[in-house]
mmCIF file of C-alpha atoms in Angstrom:
data_model
loop_
_atom_site.group_PDB
_atom_site.id
_atom_site.type_symbol
_atom_site.label_atom_id
_atom_site.label_comp_id
_atom_site.label_asym_id
_atom_site.label_seq_id
_atom_site.Cartn_x
_atom_site.Cartn_y
_atom_site.Cartn_z
ATOM 1 C CA UNK A 78 -74.031 271.362 1.274
ATOM 2 C CA UNK A 79 -70.414 271.246 0.298
ATOM 3 C CA UNK A 80 -68.651 267.914 0.229
ATOM 4 C CA UNK A 81 -65.283 266.424 -0.660
ATOM 5 C CA UNK A 82 -64.940 262.817 -1.757
ATOM 6 C CA UNK A 83 -61.731 260.843 -1.911
ATOM 7 C CA UNK A 84 -62.887 257.484 -3.152
ATOM 8 C CA UNK A 85 -59.515 255.780 -2.781
ATOM 9 C CA UNK A 86 -59.135 254.775 0.835
ATOM 10 C CA UNK A 87 -55.720 253.174 0.426
ATOM 11 C CA UNK A 88 -53.266 252.894 -2.441
ATOM 12 C CA UNK A 89 -50.045 250.902 -2.602
ATOM 13 C CA UNK A 90 -47.435 251.432 -5.287
ATOM 14 C CA UNK A 91 -43.874 250.382 -5.809
ATOM 15 C CA UNK A 92 -41.202 253.050 -5.720
ATOM 16 C CA UNK A 93 -40.744 254.986 -8.977
ATOM 17 C CA UNK A 94 -44.289 254.333 -10.108
ATOM 18 C CA UNK A 95 -46.560 257.273 -10.831
ATOM 19 C CA UNK A 96 -49.712 257.539 -8.742
ATOM 20 C CA UNK A 97 -52.812 259.733 -8.947
ATOM 21 C CA UNK A 98 -54.967 260.550 -5.953
ATOM 22 C CA UNK A 99 -58.520 261.499 -6.821
ATOM 23 C CA UNK A 100 -60.553 264.305 -5.290
ATOM 24 C CA UNK A 101 -64.119 265.168 -6.253
ATOM 25 C CA UNK A 102 -65.897 268.086 -4.647
ATOM 26 C CA UNK A 103 -69.405 269.498 -4.440
ATOM 27 C CA UNK A 104 -70.286 273.123 -3.877
ATOM 28 C CA UNK A 105 -72.968 275.554 -4.997
ATOM 29 C CA UNK A 106 -70.641 278.526 -4.803
ATOM 30 C CA UNK A 107 -68.917 279.855 -7.893
ATOM 31 C CA UNK A 108 -65.992 281.087 -5.779
ATOM 32 C CA UNK A 109 -64.189 278.554 -3.681
ATOM 33 C CA UNK A 110 -60.737 277.250 -2.778
ATOM 34 C CA UNK A 111 -59.337 273.746 -3.010
ATOM 35 C CA UNK A 112 -56.427 272.364 -1.018
ATOM 36 C CA UNK A 113 -54.233 269.333 -0.669
ATOM 37 C CA UNK A 114 -52.448 268.383 2.555
ATOM 38 C CA UNK A 115 -50.032 265.596 3.409
ATOM 39 C CA UNK A 116 -49.895 263.852 6.785
ATOM 40 C CA UNK A 117 -46.826 261.614 7.087
ATOM 41 C CA UNK A 118 -46.577 258.938 9.804
ATOM 42 C CA UNK A 119 -45.159 261.557 12.178
ATOM 43 C CA UNK A 120 -48.632 263.107 12.243
ATOM 44 C CA UNK A 121 -47.756 266.690 11.366
ATOM 45 C CA UNK A 122 -49.895 268.093 8.553
ATOM 46 C CA UNK A 123 -48.097 269.622 5.611
ATOM 47 C CA UNK A 124 -49.859 272.107 3.364
ATOM 48 C CA UNK A 125 -49.191 271.267 -0.289
ATOM 49 C CA UNK A 126 -51.278 273.539 -2.468
ATOM 50 C CA UNK A 127 -54.208 275.942 -2.619
ATOM 51 C CA UNK A 128 -56.114 276.656 -5.818
ATOM 52 C CA UNK A 129 -58.975 279.096 -6.340
ATOM 53 C CA UNK A 130 -61.927 278.323 -8.540
ATOM 54 C CA UNK A 131 -61.003 280.907 -11.147
ATOM 55 C CA UNK A 132 -57.635 279.376 -11.891
ATOM 56 C CA UNK A 133 -57.937 276.134 -13.818
ATOM 57 C CA UNK A 134 -54.341 275.985 -14.877
ATOM 58 C CA UNK A 135 -52.613 272.796 -13.916
ATOM 59 C CA UNK A 136 -49.726 273.186 -11.528
ATOM 60 C CA UNK A 137 -46.478 271.321 -11.268
ATOM 61 C CA UNK A 138 -44.078 271.430 -8.369
ATOM 62 C CA UNK A 139 -41.198 269.034 -8.768
ATOM 63 C CA UNK A 140 -42.624 265.515 -8.775
ATOM 64 C CA UNK A 141 -46.057 266.782 -7.760
ATOM 65 C CA UNK A 142 -48.738 267.963 -10.165
ATOM 66 C CA UNK A 143 -52.359 268.921 -9.799
ATOM 67 C CA UNK A 144 -55.145 268.703 -12.366
ATOM 68 C CA UNK A 145 -58.108 270.976 -11.660
ATOM 69 C CA UNK A 146 -61.178 270.405 -13.843
ATOM 70 C CA UNK A 147 -64.303 272.348 -13.026
ATOM 71 C CA UNK A 148 -66.300 270.415 -15.619
ATOM 72 C CA UNK A 149 -65.940 267.256 -13.550
ATOM 73 C CA UNK A 150 -65.553 268.979 -10.157
ATOM 74 C CA UNK A 151 -62.238 267.268 -9.642
ATOM 75 C CA UNK A 152 -58.882 268.322 -8.280
ATOM 76 C CA UNK A 153 -56.597 265.324 -8.701
ATOM 77 C CA UNK A 154 -53.057 265.026 -7.425
ATOM 78 C CA UNK A 155 -50.326 263.081 -9.199
ATOM 79 C CA UNK A 156 -46.977 262.046 -7.805
ATOM 80 C CA UNK A 157 -44.459 261.159 -10.471
ATOM 81 C CA UNK A 158 -41.695 258.644 -9.749
ATOM 82 C CA UNK A 159 -42.954 258.025 -6.230
ATOM 83 C CA UNK A 160 -40.555 257.609 -3.343
ATOM 84 C CA UNK A 161 -40.849 255.895 0.024
ATOM 85 C CA UNK A 162 -40.930 259.316 1.688
ATOM 86 C CA UNK A 163 -44.197 260.013 -0.137
ATOM 87 C CA UNK A 164 -45.920 257.442 2.076
ATOM 88 C CA UNK A 165 -48.562 259.392 3.973
ATOM 89 C CA UNK A 166 -52.243 260.168 4.215
ATOM 90 C CA UNK A 167 -53.255 262.831 1.721
ATOM 91 C CA UNK A 168 -56.262 265.054 2.312
ATOM 92 C CA UNK A 169 -58.179 267.149 -0.175
ATOM 93 C CA UNK A 170 -60.210 270.068 1.200
ATOM 94 C CA UNK A 171 -62.623 272.779 0.072
ATOM 95 C CA UNK A 172 -63.345 276.230 1.475
ATOM 96 C CA UNK A 173 -66.171 278.386 0.237
ATOM 97 C CA UNK A 174 -64.343 281.606 0.979
ATOM 98 C CA UNK A 175 -60.872 282.789 1.885
ATOM 99 C CA UNK A 176 -61.617 282.955 5.596
ATOM 100 C CA UNK A 177 -62.386 279.268 6.046
ATOM 101 C CA UNK A 178 -66.149 279.493 5.672
ATOM 102 C CA UNK A 179 -67.609 276.028 5.322
ATOM 103 C CA UNK A 180 -64.199 274.435 5.220
ATOM 104 C CA UNK A 181 -64.502 270.684 4.664
ATOM 105 C CA UNK A 182 -61.947 267.931 4.328
ATOM 106 C CA UNK A 183 -62.172 264.687 2.455
ATOM 107 C CA UNK A 184 -61.637 261.454 4.375
ATOM 108 C CA UNK A 185 -58.097 261.094 3.078
ATOM 109 C CA UNK A 186 -56.214 258.570 0.963
ATOM 110 C CA UNK A 187 -53.463 256.507 2.569
ATOM 111 C CA UNK A 188 -50.588 256.079 0.148
ATOM 112 C CA UNK A 189 -47.966 253.430 0.769
ATOM 113 C CA UNK A 190 -44.894 253.483 -1.430
ATOM 114 C CA UNK A 191 -43.015 250.232 -1.195
ATOM 115 C CA UNK A 192 -39.263 249.980 -1.838
ATOM 116 C CA UNK B 290 -37.742 277.252 18.774
ATOM 117 C CA UNK B 291 -38.704 277.365 15.154
ATOM 118 C CA UNK B 292 -41.924 276.920 13.250
ATOM 119 C CA UNK B 293 -45.097 276.192 15.160
ATOM 120 C CA UNK B 294 -44.955 274.615 18.605
ATOM 121 C CA UNK B 295 -47.784 273.156 20.649
ATOM 122 C CA UNK B 296 -47.947 272.289 24.318
ATOM 123 C CA UNK B 297 -48.669 269.931 25.835
ATOM 124 C CA UNK B 298 -48.119 267.189 23.311
ATOM 125 C CA UNK B 299 -50.359 264.819 25.234
ATOM 126 C CA UNK B 300 -53.177 265.600 27.650
ATOM 127 C CA UNK B 301 -55.562 263.401 29.589
ATOM 128 C CA UNK B 302 -58.458 265.101 31.327
ATOM 129 C CA UNK B 303 -61.694 264.261 33.020
ATOM 130 C CA UNK B 304 -65.026 265.556 31.845
ATOM 131 C CA UNK B 305 -65.227 268.102 34.650
ATOM 132 C CA UNK B 306 -61.706 269.470 34.236
ATOM 133 C CA UNK B 307 -60.673 272.765 32.709
ATOM 134 C CA UNK B 308 -57.512 272.767 30.666
ATOM 135 C CA UNK B 309 -55.878 274.840 27.949
ATOM 136 C CA UNK B 310 -53.898 273.999 24.847
ATOM 137 C CA UNK B 311 -51.189 276.392 23.787
ATOM 138 C CA UNK B 312 -49.813 277.153 20.364
ATOM 139 C CA UNK B 313 -46.929 279.461 19.534
ATOM 140 C CA UNK B 314 -45.650 280.386 16.114
ATOM 141 C CA UNK B 315 -42.149 281.710 15.479
ATOM 142 C CA UNK B 316 -42.681 282.574 11.824
ATOM 143 C CA UNK B 317 -43.859 286.174 12.094
ATOM 144 C CA UNK B 318 -47.296 285.257 10.770
ATOM 145 C CA UNK B 319 -50.484 287.143 11.529
ATOM 146 C CA UNK B 320 -53.096 284.396 11.166
ATOM 147 C CA UNK B 321 -53.571 281.285 13.289
ATOM 148 C CA UNK B 322 -55.902 278.303 13.205
ATOM 149 C CA UNK B 323 -57.199 275.418 15.290
ATOM 150 C CA UNK B 324 -58.046 272.106 13.619
ATOM 151 C CA UNK B 325 -59.471 268.925 15.137
ATOM 152 C CA UNK B 326 -58.648 265.437 13.880
ATOM 153 C CA UNK B 327 -60.617 262.623 15.472
ATOM 154 C CA UNK B 328 -60.573 258.965 14.620
ATOM 155 C CA UNK B 329 -64.170 258.803 13.514
ATOM 156 C CA UNK B 330 -64.686 262.063 11.656
ATOM 157 C CA UNK B 331 -62.885 263.980 8.931
ATOM 158 C CA UNK B 332 -60.485 266.763 9.808
ATOM 159 C CA UNK B 333 -62.296 269.905 10.919
ATOM 160 C CA UNK B 334 -61.264 273.544 10.831
ATOM 161 C CA UNK B 335 -62.446 274.919 14.180
ATOM 162 C CA UNK B 336 -61.310 278.535 14.424
ATOM 163 C CA UNK B 337 -59.496 281.109 12.329
ATOM 164 C CA UNK B 338 -57.810 284.218 13.713
ATOM 165 C CA UNK B 339 -56.385 286.990 11.600
ATOM 166 C CA UNK B 340 -54.652 289.966 13.237
ATOM 167 C CA UNK B 341 -55.832 288.604 16.602
ATOM 168 C CA UNK B 342 -59.482 288.831 15.569
ATOM 169 C CA UNK B 343 -61.571 285.710 15.200
ATOM 170 C CA UNK B 344 -62.746 285.549 11.594
ATOM 171 C CA UNK B 345 -64.290 282.118 11.484
ATOM 172 C CA UNK B 346 -65.966 279.749 13.877
ATOM 173 C CA UNK B 347 -67.190 276.668 12.149
ATOM 174 C CA UNK B 348 -70.068 275.728 14.428
ATOM 175 C CA UNK B 349 -67.874 274.648 17.298
ATOM 176 C CA UNK B 350 -69.522 273.860 20.667
ATOM 177 C CA UNK B 351 -69.039 276.486 23.353
ATOM 178 C CA UNK B 352 -67.076 274.080 25.535
ATOM 179 C CA UNK B 353 -64.167 275.009 23.238
ATOM 180 C CA UNK B 354 -63.093 278.609 23.741
ATOM 181 C CA UNK B 355 -60.227 280.078 21.703
ATOM 182 C CA UNK B 356 -58.068 283.003 22.714
ATOM 183 C CA UNK B 357 -55.504 284.876 20.656
ATOM 184 C CA UNK B 358 -53.734 287.441 22.902
ATOM 185 C CA UNK B 359 -51.203 288.371 20.227
ATOM 186 C CA UNK B 360 -50.205 287.291 16.766
ATOM 187 C CA UNK B 361 -47.725 284.713 18.057
ATOM 188 C CA UNK B 362 -49.901 282.875 20.544
ATOM 189 C CA UNK B 363 -53.143 280.959 20.319
ATOM 190 C CA UNK B 364 -54.916 279.102 23.081
ATOM 191 C CA UNK B 365 -57.782 276.666 23.144
ATOM 192 C CA UNK B 366 -59.523 276.601 26.501
ATOM 193 C CA UNK B 367 -61.375 273.402 27.257
ATOM 194 C CA UNK B 368 -64.113 272.834 29.824
ATOM 195 C CA UNK B 369 -66.658 270.111 30.485
ATOM 196 C CA UNK B 370 -65.563 268.128 27.475
ATOM 197 C CA UNK B 371 -67.088 264.877 26.347
ATOM 198 C CA UNK B 372 -65.271 261.624 25.533
ATOM 199 C CA UNK B 373 -66.045 262.199 21.856
ATOM 200 C CA UNK B 374 -63.871 265.318 22.018
ATOM 201 C CA UNK B 375 -60.836 263.071 22.293
ATOM 202 C CA UNK B 376 -58.770 263.900 19.228
ATOM 203 C CA UNK B 377 -55.575 265.360 17.867
ATOM 204 C CA UNK B 378 -55.774 269.157 17.990
ATOM 205 C CA UNK B 379 -53.605 270.867 15.428
ATOM 206 C CA UNK B 380 -52.563 274.472 15.332
ATOM 207 C CA UNK B 381 -51.396 276.249 12.191
ATOM 208 C CA UNK B 382 -50.293 279.705 11.151
ATOM 209 C CA UNK B 383 -50.058 281.648 7.919
ATOM 210 C CA UNK B 384 -49.437 285.144 6.684
ATOM 211 C CA UNK B 385 -52.634 286.963 5.826
ATOM 212 C CA UNK B 386 -51.661 289.392 3.087
ATOM 213 C CA UNK B 387 -54.931 291.232 3.752
ATOM 214 C CA UNK B 388 -55.605 291.141 0.054
ATOM 215 C CA UNK B 389 -57.000 287.672 -0.066
ATOM 216 C CA UNK B 390 -57.770 286.483 3.444
ATOM 217 C CA UNK B 391 -55.778 284.158 5.710
ATOM 218 C CA UNK B 392 -56.850 280.897 4.127
ATOM 219 C CA UNK B 393 -55.287 281.876 0.824
ATOM 220 C CA UNK B 394 -51.743 281.565 2.071
ATOM 221 C CA UNK B 395 -49.506 278.639 2.919
ATOM 222 C CA UNK B 396 -50.251 277.240 6.353
ATOM 223 C CA UNK B 397 -47.601 275.803 8.650
ATOM 224 C CA UNK B 398 -48.719 273.230 11.180
ATOM 225 C CA UNK B 399 -47.589 272.307 14.637
ATOM 226 C CA UNK B 400 -47.158 268.699 15.797
ATOM 227 C CA UNK B 401 -50.518 268.642 17.557
ATOM 228 C CA UNK B 402 -51.796 267.897 21.041
ATOM 229 C CA UNK B 403 -53.239 264.436 21.542
ATOM 230 C CA UNK B 404 -56.195 264.921 23.893
ATOM 231 C CA UNK B 405 -57.946 262.101 25.708
ATOM 232 C CA UNK B 406 -61.134 262.840 27.626
ATOM 233 C CA UNK B 407 -62.083 260.235 30.187
#
């Protein structure tokens, strides 16, 4: 069965430090989608990125970057020069098709960025 | 109103009650979703609607009944719930380009309804 593991339960960093959030997934499908979401203290989920299994190119969006490696079944998320506003719970998720079939979330990583 | 709105924001109900959660999106999207976030389990995708048709039901008990009367509105009808159904219920919408499926596009979330079942 598919599974998403986020081994880091909580991370604390000081502002301006770089931080990487790990995500390891398991699936038997060759076609699948990976996601990252952010949930700030306000509680509203924010969609960050979707990546399909055929696209292993790393992606950068401002201070955010994602490293997708099929060889290690990982889809890690790095925040460069972290800011207090980055404090949130971050979820990694996997879907085995583009309609949400077998859509599973990881348990989340709570990131605290201290001033 | 902008974005995705959900009402009510908080709901307390007994196990024998029938209630409904409402979600409305003002983004012109054609796909909508229900998610459940409980304290003891990971986030779950419950239902996916695209063009008002249900396209995914991830093994959700029948005491949860979704309804999508049009592309802007999504309801979750609740009946004979259990205390373990207490959770934050999140609605989201996206634009299904019909080339890739609804889950392939950016989702926008509402603030959620905090449900407590007594």
